[in-house]
Amino acid sequence: MNQKKSKLETTYLRFFGLAELVNHGARGILAFWMIMGMAFFLFGDQNLIAPNMKNIGASLGITDPNEVDWKFGGIIPVLFFILGGLVSLSMGYLSQAFSRKHLLVATVLLGEIPCFLTAYAQNYDQFLILRTLCGFGLGGIFPLLFSLIGDYFSSQSRAIATGYVSLAMGLGVGVGQLLGGILGGADPINGWRTSFIYMSVPSFFFAAIYLFFCKEPKRGGAEEVGVDELSHKITLKDFKLLFENKTNLGAFLQGLPGCIPWGVFFVYLADYYEHTYHLTKEVSAGMITFAAIGIFIGTFFGGVLGQFLYNIKKTYQPLLCMGTTFFGVFPAILLLYAFDIVPHMGLFIALNILTGIMISVTGPNVRAVLLNVNEPKSRSAIFSIYNLTDDLGKGLGPVMSAVILGLTPDRGLALSISILFWIPCALAWFLVLFNYEKDEANMHLMMKQNVS
């Protein structure tokens, strides 16, 4: 009976590209899906503001459109991501001193409690403080998630696994934005408050199950060479060494400009659709949802395709990221001008989906690349730095857009300029392309030397 159950379990996980989870037993499998749930809801509150900026502003006594853009689309994202970046940076060290499992639960609670309390904010200052504190969650969870994934899966399936994690995060952002738009449209006064409650409470249940019933994988357990997780503590010298790896440097450099256009998509695009194309709030949120559907497709199948190409020839993976990032610029800009010239709504929906696919392929692959070229002992540190550059880009994106929006009445032009930052992002992939194979080989050599 147990053998039949094990065979069924293996078949089920192999179908989803997760066969390596079998090595971690039932508690490891449960842990993986609980991590997916926590990632979904924690990222789900990230963009609840976007479809309701004017509703929230009106509830808190702010009605001037430029003031709404600046206070909700500029200041809040900056403080949110600054705190998140600082917390993320500290996780490289903390994950060496404390259990990653306990740190993950703590970061979820630190992020979701202020998210829940945001529903009860009575003025802008309270709202600002609570939204800033939510940065604890996103900043802390990111390096922990991918450090754990690197120990559940080997390099032969990491891109698929990171695709699942990226999908959970992206799906959370999309569903959160859609939920916020629907609730805000149905009740302009209090609908936005309800959305913060709905997207925070489920995380407490996932965190409780993970804490009491799941186990943390052994650090380095997915590598050919064993690693003693207590044999090394991250120091400032280690952070310096991480930058000597040119693949790491390329990933960081593409992250900074590459995240700026995301500020357009998930902060201003719904508002742009509503007030430039004169769509209803529900339809505007729906268009973002179609873009999010494309992002879900690109995130998951981008990871699958990236893994397939990696298994053929490793350099094909960064080539995929470079190409989709560069060519994704064109449909993204077209979104800002195409609505008035497309013959019917179906084509505009298709354009939103295509854009989402093109711009999301890089996400799971860059994370798999970082896992493949860094030793297990350094992965929390490397993802804390990557998340810092990611957060810096996300924080700067809305601010830059808010500044440009204040300088020109042409919102389409302002948002187009932000989207063009994907071009230097694509060019940064050349650094990864020419160093990926060498840096991965050096990582395996260093691990063997440490063991011997």
Tab-separated table of C-alpha atoms in Angstrom:
chain	number	residue	atom	x	y	z
A	1	MET	CA	0.000	0.000	0.000
A	2	ASN	CA	2.826	2.390	0.921
A	3	GLN	CA	4.661	1.527	-2.318
A	4	LYS	CA	1.502	2.226	-4.348
A	5	LYS	CA	1.046	5.547	-2.550
A	6	SER	CA	4.701	6.434	-3.138
A	7	LYS	CA	4.435	5.605	-6.849
A	8	LEU	CA	1.262	7.719	-7.171
A	9	GLU	CA	2.947	10.573	-5.324
A	10	THR	CA	5.996	10.372	-7.588
A	11	THR	CA	3.864	10.305	-10.753
A	12	TYR	CA	1.868	13.306	-9.567
A	13	LEU	CA	4.981	15.360	-8.768
A	14	ARG	CA	6.759	14.336	-11.971
A	15	PHE	CA	3.745	15.543	-13.957
A	16	PHE	CA	4.192	18.992	-12.399
A	17	GLY	CA	7.974	18.926	-12.854
A	18	LEU	CA	8.575	18.547	-9.100
A	19	ALA	CA	9.727	14.922	-8.865
A	20	GLU	CA	12.741	15.845	-6.709
A	21	LEU	CA	10.380	16.749	-3.851
A	22	VAL	CA	9.865	13.027	-3.249
A	23	ASN	CA	13.363	12.948	-1.736
A	24	HIS	CA	12.135	15.206	1.081
A	25	GLY	CA	9.136	13.102	2.111
A	26	ALA	CA	5.570	14.141	2.883
A	27	ARG	CA	6.587	16.965	5.199
A	28	GLY	CA	8.890	18.398	2.543
A	29	ILE	CA	6.112	18.252	-0.063
A	30	LEU	CA	3.706	19.968	2.343
A	31	ALA	CA	6.351	22.600	3.108
A	32	PHE	CA	6.740	23.434	-0.588
A	33	TRP	CA	3.013	24.070	-1.052
A	34	MET	CA	2.772	26.067	2.181
A	35	ILE	CA	5.631	28.226	0.918
A	36	MET	CA	3.667	28.755	-2.304
A	37	GLY	CA	0.613	29.839	-0.277
A	38	MET	CA	2.573	32.268	1.885
A	39	ALA	CA	4.271	33.763	-1.173
A	40	PHE	CA	0.899	34.181	-2.922
A	41	PHE	CA	-0.790	36.105	-0.105
A	42	LEU	CA	2.260	38.073	0.999
A	43	PHE	CA	2.766	39.390	-2.528
A	44	GLY	CA	-1.015	39.724	-2.934
A	45	ASP	CA	-1.109	42.860	-0.808
A	46	GLN	CA	1.778	44.495	-2.686
A	47	ASN	CA	-0.435	46.138	-5.272
A	48	LEU	CA	-3.744	46.614	-3.505
A	49	ILE	CA	-3.272	50.390	-3.637
A	50	ALA	CA	-2.958	50.679	-7.446
A	51	PRO	CA	-6.624	50.261	-8.492
A	52	ASN	CA	-7.868	52.388	-5.589
A	53	MET	CA	-5.427	55.289	-5.305
A	54	LYS	CA	-8.110	57.932	-5.738
A	55	ASN	CA	-10.595	56.067	-3.508
A	56	ILE	CA	-8.032	55.726	-0.724
A	57	GLY	CA	-6.994	59.362	-1.159
A	58	ALA	CA	-10.599	60.530	-0.885
A	59	SER	CA	-11.150	58.389	2.233
A	60	LEU	CA	-8.086	59.957	3.837
A	61	GLY	CA	-8.891	63.517	2.747
A	62	ILE	CA	-6.579	63.770	-0.293
A	63	THR	CA	-8.286	64.733	-3.568
A	64	ASP	CA	-5.724	66.583	-5.716
A	65	PRO	CA	-4.667	64.134	-8.528
A	66	ASN	CA	-0.982	65.170	-8.460
A	67	GLU	CA	-0.887	64.798	-4.678
A	68	VAL	CA	-2.495	61.364	-4.959
A	69	ASP	CA	0.104	60.297	-7.577
A	70	TRP	CA	2.977	61.487	-5.411
A	71	LYS	CA	1.803	60.309	-1.989
A	72	PHE	CA	0.433	56.893	-2.999
A	73	GLY	CA	2.396	56.139	-6.158
A	74	GLY	CA	5.705	57.715	-5.130
A	75	ILE	CA	6.395	58.082	-1.403
A	76	ILE	CA	4.795	54.845	-0.226
A	77	PRO	CA	6.581	52.533	-2.703
A	78	VAL	CA	9.934	54.167	-1.913
A	79	LEU	CA	9.645	53.710	1.861
A	80	PHE	CA	8.096	50.255	1.429
A	81	PHE	CA	10.970	49.018	-0.713
A	82	ILE	CA	13.724	50.794	1.236
A	83	LEU	CA	12.658	48.987	4.399
A	84	GLY	CA	12.213	45.765	2.438
A	85	GLY	CA	15.686	46.100	0.946
A	86	LEU	CA	17.328	46.662	4.335
A	87	VAL	CA	15.497	43.688	5.859
A	88	SER	CA	16.419	41.571	2.849
A	89	LEU	CA	20.084	42.487	3.165
A	90	SER	CA	20.117	41.362	6.797
A	91	MET	CA	18.661	37.958	5.922
A	92	GLY	CA	21.945	36.725	4.454
A	93	TYR	CA	23.450	36.836	7.948
A	94	LEU	CA	20.352	35.963	9.977
A	95	SER	CA	19.700	32.809	7.949
A	96	GLN	CA	23.122	31.540	9.055
A	97	ALA	CA	22.410	32.208	12.720
A	98	PHE	CA	18.759	31.113	12.929
A	99	SER	CA	16.460	28.528	11.393
A	100	ARG	CA	15.221	29.620	7.965
A	101	LYS	CA	11.875	28.052	8.793
A	102	HIS	CA	11.394	30.235	11.870
A	103	LEU	CA	12.673	33.320	10.035
A	104	LEU	CA	10.172	32.690	7.235
A	105	VAL	CA	7.249	32.494	9.654
A	106	ALA	CA	8.449	35.640	11.451
A	107	THR	CA	8.710	37.647	8.230
A	108	VAL	CA	5.237	36.575	7.135
A	109	LEU	CA	3.783	37.756	10.452
A	110	LEU	CA	5.746	41.024	10.375
A	111	GLY	CA	4.432	41.692	6.881
A	112	GLU	CA	0.822	40.600	7.228
A	113	ILE	CA	-0.060	42.106	10.622
A	114	PRO	CA	0.474	45.708	9.404
A	115	CYS	CA	-1.290	44.754	6.142
A	116	PHE	CA	-4.334	43.693	8.163
A	117	LEU	CA	-4.177	46.875	10.257
A	118	THR	CA	-3.998	49.043	7.107
A	119	ALA	CA	-7.726	48.422	6.689
A	120	TYR	CA	-8.300	50.530	9.816
A	121	ALA	CA	-6.048	53.519	8.966
A	122	GLN	CA	-7.823	56.808	9.657
A	123	ASN	CA	-5.368	59.256	8.078
A	124	TYR	CA	-2.491	59.340	5.602
A	125	ASP	CA	0.247	59.178	8.259
A	126	GLN	CA	-1.174	55.963	9.714
A	127	PHE	CA	-1.596	54.531	6.220
A	128	LEU	CA	1.999	55.460	5.309
A	129	ILE	CA	3.480	53.877	8.452
A	130	LEU	CA	1.519	50.645	8.099
A	131	ARG	CA	2.293	50.255	4.384
A	132	THR	CA	5.973	50.898	5.079
A	133	LEU	CA	5.994	48.215	7.790
A	134	CYS	CA	4.622	45.724	5.263
A	135	GLY	CA	8.088	45.909	3.695
A	136	PHE	CA	9.296	43.629	6.504
A	137	GLY	CA	7.407	40.770	4.911
A	138	LEU	CA	8.409	41.142	1.272
A	139	GLY	CA	11.988	42.035	2.123
A	140	GLY	CA	12.451	39.096	4.455
A	141	ILE	CA	10.679	36.371	2.518
A	142	PHE	CA	12.437	36.775	-0.828
A	143	PRO	CA	15.977	35.553	0.029
A	144	LEU	CA	14.576	32.849	2.322
A	145	LEU	CA	12.241	31.486	-0.363
A	146	PHE	CA	14.952	31.004	-2.936
A	147	SER	CA	17.520	29.733	-0.469
A	148	LEU	CA	15.050	26.980	0.483
A	149	ILE	CA	14.165	26.239	-3.149
A	150	GLY	CA	17.860	25.828	-3.948
A	151	ASP	CA	18.028	23.072	-1.315
A	152	TYR	CA	14.874	21.287	-2.482
A	153	PHE	CA	15.910	21.097	-6.150
A	154	SER	CA	19.078	20.452	-8.158
A	155	SER	CA	20.249	22.539	-11.128
A	156	GLN	CA	18.396	20.155	-13.457
A	157	SER	CA	14.990	21.418	-12.308
A	158	ARG	CA	15.574	24.706	-10.462
A	159	ALA	CA	14.244	26.923	-13.249
A	160	ILE	CA	10.932	25.024	-13.134
A	161	ALA	CA	10.815	25.254	-9.325
A	162	THR	CA	11.615	28.966	-9.318
A	163	GLY	CA	8.932	29.285	-11.986
A	164	TYR	CA	6.394	27.959	-9.478
A	165	VAL	CA	7.570	30.386	-6.799
A	166	SER	CA	7.594	33.301	-9.238
A	167	LEU	CA	4.143	32.240	-10.444
A	168	ALA	CA	2.805	32.248	-6.881
A	169	MET	CA	4.231	35.736	-6.311
A	170	GLY	CA	2.950	37.101	-9.618
A	171	LEU	CA	-0.430	35.440	-9.224
A	172	GLY	CA	-0.736	37.013	-5.790
A	173	VAL	CA	0.016	40.479	-7.178
A	174	GLY	CA	-2.500	40.004	-10.016
A	175	VAL	CA	-5.290	38.553	-7.894
A	176	GLY	CA	-4.707	41.201	-5.229
A	177	GLN	CA	-4.984	43.990	-7.774
A	178	LEU	CA	-8.114	42.462	-9.318
A	179	LEU	CA	-9.705	41.965	-5.911
A	180	GLY	CA	-8.864	45.539	-4.941
A	181	GLY	CA	-10.414	46.834	-8.172
A	182	ILE	CA	-13.599	44.796	-7.759
A	183	LEU	CA	-14.111	45.698	-4.107
A	184	GLY	CA	-13.177	49.336	-4.707
A	185	GLY	CA	-15.609	49.554	-7.620
A	186	ALA	CA	-18.444	48.016	-5.613
A	187	ASP	CA	-17.837	50.209	-2.552
A	188	PRO	CA	-15.650	53.277	-3.273
A	189	ILE	CA	-15.586	54.289	0.393
A	190	ASN	CA	-14.725	51.074	2.260
A	191	GLY	CA	-14.059	48.471	-0.457
A	192	TRP	CA	-10.320	49.121	-0.417
A	193	ARG	CA	-10.252	48.458	3.339
A	194	THR	CA	-11.868	45.044	2.912
A	195	SER	CA	-9.274	44.050	0.304
A	196	PHE	CA	-6.441	44.427	2.835
A	197	ILE	CA	-8.225	42.067	5.220
A	198	TYR	CA	-8.938	39.441	2.561
A	199	MET	CA	-5.321	39.382	1.371
A	200	SER	CA	-3.722	39.154	4.819
A	201	VAL	CA	-5.757	36.756	6.971
A	202	PRO	CA	-5.100	33.510	4.979
A	203	SER	CA	-1.336	33.927	5.462
A	204	PHE	CA	-1.696	33.328	9.189
A	205	PHE	CA	-3.142	29.857	8.529
A	206	PHE	CA	-0.416	28.932	6.016
A	207	ALA	CA	2.258	30.139	8.443
A	208	ALA	CA	0.780	28.078	11.305
A	209	ILE	CA	0.692	24.868	9.217
A	210	TYR	CA	4.248	25.481	8.015
A	211	LEU	CA	5.504	26.129	11.560
A	212	PHE	CA	3.956	23.070	13.200
A	213	PHE	CA	3.921	20.422	10.458
A	214	CYS	CA	6.735	21.162	7.991
A	215	LYS	CA	10.493	20.792	8.012
A	216	GLU	CA	13.369	22.776	6.570
A	217	PRO	CA	15.595	21.060	3.944
A	218	LYS	CA	19.251	20.443	4.700
A	219	ARG	CA	21.430	23.251	3.409
A	220	GLY	CA	23.232	22.034	0.303
A	221	GLY	CA	21.167	18.834	0.259
A	222	ALA	CA	20.450	19.104	-3.485
A	223	GLU	CA	24.128	19.358	-4.461
A	224	GLU	CA	26.416	16.539	-5.508
A	225	VAL	CA	28.841	17.641	-2.811
A	226	GLY	CA	27.586	17.763	0.772
A	227	VAL	CA	27.701	20.987	2.748
A	228	ASP	CA	27.797	21.421	6.498
A	229	GLU	CA	25.370	24.267	7.055
A	230	LEU	CA	27.013	25.256	10.355
A	231	SER	CA	30.591	25.307	9.038
A	232	HIS	CA	30.487	28.857	7.703
A	233	LYS	CA	28.951	32.142	8.738
A	234	ILE	CA	28.352	34.929	6.246
A	235	THR	CA	30.648	37.934	6.765
A	236	LEU	CA	31.126	41.266	5.003
A	237	LYS	CA	34.030	39.677	3.130
A	238	ASP	CA	31.628	37.108	1.662
A	239	PHE	CA	29.348	39.852	0.358
A	240	LYS	CA	32.375	41.395	-1.372
A	241	LEU	CA	33.300	38.051	-2.945
A	242	LEU	CA	29.790	37.677	-4.352
A	243	PHE	CA	30.369	40.741	-6.542
A	244	GLU	CA	33.520	39.183	-8.014
A	245	ASN	CA	31.261	36.670	-9.743
A	246	LYS	CA	30.430	38.342	-13.062
A	247	THR	CA	27.177	36.377	-13.446
A	248	ASN	CA	26.014	37.791	-10.119
A	249	LEU	CA	27.032	41.266	-11.230
A	250	GLY	CA	25.087	40.905	-14.480
A	251	ALA	CA	21.983	39.754	-12.594
A	252	PHE	CA	22.217	42.748	-10.258
A	253	LEU	CA	22.767	45.219	-13.097
A	254	GLN	CA	19.779	43.954	-15.077
A	255	GLY	CA	17.624	44.057	-11.954
A	256	LEU	CA	17.935	47.777	-11.281
A	257	PRO	CA	16.678	49.234	-14.581
A	258	GLY	CA	14.545	46.173	-15.280
A	259	CYS	CA	12.315	46.761	-12.280
A	260	ILE	CA	11.522	50.378	-13.104
A	261	PRO	CA	8.925	49.530	-15.798
A	262	TRP	CA	7.184	47.205	-13.352
A	263	GLY	CA	6.327	50.304	-11.354
A	264	VAL	CA	4.356	51.450	-14.385
A	265	PHE	CA	2.458	48.214	-14.773
A	266	PHE	CA	1.478	47.637	-11.207
A	267	VAL	CA	1.136	51.175	-9.918
A	268	TYR	CA	-0.083	53.387	-12.757
A	269	LEU	CA	-1.412	51.262	-15.618
A	270	ALA	CA	-4.859	50.559	-14.129
A	271	ASP	CA	-5.276	54.258	-13.381
A	272	TYR	CA	-4.063	55.090	-16.920
A	273	TYR	CA	-6.649	52.777	-18.474
A	274	GLU	CA	-9.396	54.270	-16.336
A	275	HIS	CA	-8.680	57.958	-16.910
A	276	THR	CA	-7.038	58.023	-20.348
A	277	TYR	CA	-9.136	55.370	-22.079
A	278	HIS	CA	-12.200	56.198	-19.929
A	279	LEU	CA	-12.786	52.579	-18.936
A	280	THR	CA	-14.631	51.729	-15.735
A	281	LYS	CA	-12.605	50.767	-12.673
A	282	GLU	CA	-13.727	47.138	-13.028
A	283	VAL	CA	-12.786	46.961	-16.732
A	284	SER	CA	-9.431	48.653	-16.048
A	285	ALA	CA	-8.676	46.128	-13.320
A	286	GLY	CA	-9.809	43.407	-15.718
A	287	MET	CA	-7.305	44.554	-18.359
A	288	ILE	CA	-4.525	44.380	-15.761
A	289	THR	CA	-5.760	40.897	-14.908
A	290	PHE	CA	-5.371	39.855	-18.557
A	291	ALA	CA	-1.823	41.226	-18.454
A	292	ALA	CA	-1.383	39.256	-15.239
A	293	ILE	CA	-2.629	36.101	-16.998
A	294	GLY	CA	0.125	36.651	-19.551
A	295	ILE	CA	2.575	37.114	-16.705
A	296	PHE	CA	1.443	33.814	-15.159
A	297	ILE	CA	1.933	32.050	-18.496
A	298	GLY	CA	5.318	33.665	-19.107
A	299	THR	CA	6.494	33.051	-15.550
A	300	PHE	CA	5.711	29.348	-15.431
A	301	PHE	CA	6.390	28.333	-19.027
A	302	GLY	CA	9.348	30.720	-19.132
A	303	GLY	CA	10.851	28.671	-16.315
A	304	VAL	CA	10.058	25.422	-18.136
A	305	LEU	CA	11.513	26.738	-21.405
A	306	GLY	CA	14.551	28.157	-19.617
A	307	GLN	CA	15.196	24.805	-17.948
A	308	PHE	CA	14.802	22.997	-21.284
A	309	LEU	CA	17.287	25.341	-22.958
A	310	TYR	CA	19.700	25.125	-20.003
A	311	ASN	CA	19.713	21.333	-20.252
A	312	ILE	CA	20.602	21.622	-23.974
A	313	LYS	CA	23.219	24.372	-23.599
A	314	LYS	CA	23.561	26.550	-20.531
A	315	THR	CA	24.079	29.829	-22.398
A	316	TYR	CA	20.713	29.467	-24.140
A	317	GLN	CA	19.035	30.399	-20.842
A	318	PRO	CA	20.460	33.966	-20.622
A	319	LEU	CA	19.885	34.378	-24.387
A	320	LEU	CA	16.189	33.682	-23.786
A	321	CYS	CA	16.059	36.334	-21.061
A	322	MET	CA	17.889	38.902	-23.153
A	323	GLY	CA	15.604	38.445	-26.162
A	324	THR	CA	12.262	38.487	-24.344
A	325	THR	CA	13.275	41.498	-22.235
A	326	PHE	CA	14.301	43.559	-25.276
A	327	PHE	CA	11.371	42.656	-27.511
A	328	GLY	CA	8.901	43.027	-24.630
A	329	VAL	CA	9.431	46.801	-24.802
A	330	PHE	CA	7.410	47.114	-28.014
A	331	PRO	CA	4.062	45.584	-26.959
A	332	ALA	CA	4.397	47.301	-23.561
A	333	ILE	CA	4.593	50.761	-25.140
A	334	LEU	CA	1.852	49.813	-27.607
A	335	LEU	CA	-0.489	49.258	-24.641
A	336	LEU	CA	-0.317	52.986	-23.942
A	337	TYR	CA	-1.460	54.012	-27.423
A	338	ALA	CA	-3.266	51.070	-29.035
A	339	PHE	CA	-6.700	51.177	-27.402
A	340	ASP	CA	-8.050	53.895	-29.697
A	341	ILE	CA	-6.802	52.186	-32.892
A	342	VAL	CA	-7.508	48.480	-32.359
A	343	PRO	CA	-10.726	47.328	-34.062
A	344	HIS	CA	-12.238	45.651	-31.006
A	345	MET	CA	-11.635	44.869	-27.345
A	346	GLY	CA	-10.499	41.299	-28.054
A	347	LEU	CA	-7.292	42.476	-29.726
A	348	PHE	CA	-6.540	44.828	-26.844
A	349	ILE	CA	-6.998	41.948	-24.404
A	350	ALA	CA	-4.660	39.808	-26.540
A	351	LEU	CA	-2.066	42.614	-26.490
A	352	ASN	CA	-2.238	42.761	-22.679
A	353	ILE	CA	-1.702	39.001	-22.485
A	354	LEU	CA	1.193	39.047	-24.989
A	355	THR	CA	2.902	41.864	-23.095
A	356	GLY	CA	2.562	39.955	-19.830
A	357	ILE	CA	4.152	36.859	-21.381
A	358	MET	CA	7.101	38.735	-22.905
A	359	ILE	CA	8.044	40.721	-19.814
A	360	SER	CA	7.825	37.847	-17.327
A	361	VAL	CA	10.081	35.149	-18.812
A	362	THR	CA	13.185	36.606	-17.149
A	363	GLY	CA	11.914	36.325	-13.537
A	364	PRO	CA	12.184	32.572	-12.869
A	365	ASN	CA	15.302	32.221	-15.006
A	366	VAL	CA	17.405	34.931	-13.362
A	367	ARG	CA	16.645	33.342	-9.980
A	368	ALA	CA	17.638	29.897	-11.279
A	369	VAL	CA	20.840	31.402	-12.706
A	370	LEU	CA	21.744	32.861	-9.302
A	371	LEU	CA	21.067	29.531	-7.579
A	372	ASN	CA	23.270	27.716	-10.090
A	373	VAL	CA	26.372	29.905	-9.713
A	374	ASN	CA	26.396	30.385	-5.923
A	375	GLU	CA	27.263	27.935	-3.165
A	376	PRO	CA	24.439	26.887	-0.808
A	377	LYS	CA	26.073	28.729	2.086
A	378	SER	CA	25.895	31.987	0.096
A	379	ARG	CA	22.428	31.739	-1.438
A	380	SER	CA	20.560	33.640	1.261
A	381	ALA	CA	23.156	36.396	0.998
A	382	ILE	CA	23.035	36.547	-2.786
A	383	PHE	CA	19.253	36.760	-2.829
A	384	SER	CA	19.283	39.420	-0.149
A	385	ILE	CA	21.508	41.540	-2.419
A	386	TYR	CA	19.440	40.703	-5.491
A	387	ASN	CA	16.271	41.652	-3.654
A	388	LEU	CA	17.901	44.905	-2.558
A	389	THR	CA	18.599	45.848	-6.187
A	390	ASP	CA	15.123	44.595	-7.101
A	391	ASP	CA	13.516	46.697	-4.371
A	392	LEU	CA	15.588	49.727	-5.307
A	393	GLY	CA	14.325	49.449	-8.870
A	394	LYS	CA	10.720	48.965	-7.756
A	395	GLY	CA	10.987	51.930	-5.431
A	396	LEU	CA	12.590	54.173	-8.047
A	397	GLY	CA	10.187	53.165	-10.815
A	398	PRO	CA	7.010	54.696	-9.390
A	399	VAL	CA	8.943	57.727	-8.136
A	400	MET	CA	10.493	58.398	-11.541
A	401	SER	CA	7.099	57.966	-13.175
A	402	ALA	CA	5.511	60.284	-10.602
A	403	VAL	CA	8.208	62.925	-11.276
A	404	ILE	CA	7.777	62.668	-15.060
A	405	LEU	CA	3.986	62.745	-14.691
A	406	GLY	CA	4.395	66.011	-12.808
A	407	LEU	CA	6.545	67.470	-15.605
A	408	THR	CA	4.366	66.601	-18.581
A	409	PRO	CA	0.604	66.374	-19.063
A	410	ASP	CA	1.201	63.488	-21.503
A	411	ARG	CA	0.851	60.449	-19.227
A	412	GLY	CA	1.525	58.087	-22.117
A	413	LEU	CA	4.907	59.719	-22.772
A	414	ALA	CA	5.845	59.633	-19.095
A	415	LEU	CA	5.030	55.941	-18.768
A	416	SER	CA	6.736	55.117	-22.100
A	417	ILE	CA	10.003	56.596	-20.836
A	418	SER	CA	9.833	54.284	-17.811
A	419	ILE	CA	9.230	51.255	-20.047
A	420	LEU	CA	12.374	52.030	-22.093
A	421	PHE	CA	14.465	51.059	-19.050
A	422	TRP	CA	14.011	47.447	-20.139
A	423	ILE	CA	16.555	48.104	-22.920
A	424	PRO	CA	19.601	48.539	-20.610
A	425	CYS	CA	18.207	45.612	-18.636
A	426	ALA	CA	18.454	43.430	-21.755
A	427	LEU	CA	21.984	44.664	-22.488
A	428	ALA	CA	23.145	43.707	-18.966
A	429	TRP	CA	22.429	40.062	-19.857
A	430	PHE	CA	25.565	40.059	-22.045
A	431	LEU	CA	27.606	39.928	-18.829
A	432	VAL	CA	25.734	36.793	-17.764
A	433	LEU	CA	25.916	35.258	-21.239
A	434	PHE	CA	29.712	35.362	-21.402
A	435	ASN	CA	30.365	34.176	-17.828
A	436	TYR	CA	27.539	31.778	-16.888
A	437	GLU	CA	29.201	28.439	-17.690
A	438	LYS	CA	32.560	29.476	-16.215
A	439	ASP	CA	31.041	30.787	-12.962
A	440	GLU	CA	28.931	27.664	-12.460
A	441	ALA	CA	31.976	25.440	-12.995
A	442	ASN	CA	33.968	27.555	-10.503
A	443	MET	CA	31.169	27.182	-7.925
A	444	HIS	CA	31.281	23.369	-8.143
A	445	LEU	CA	35.092	23.421	-7.956
A	446	MET	CA	35.029	25.583	-4.828
A	447	MET	CA	32.539	23.236	-3.164
A	448	LYS	CA	34.761	20.242	-3.855
A	449	GLN	CA	37.774	22.062	-2.484
A	450	ASN	CA	35.898	23.033	0.672
A	451	VAL	CA	34.867	19.429	1.270
A	452	SER	CA	38.335	18.027	0.621
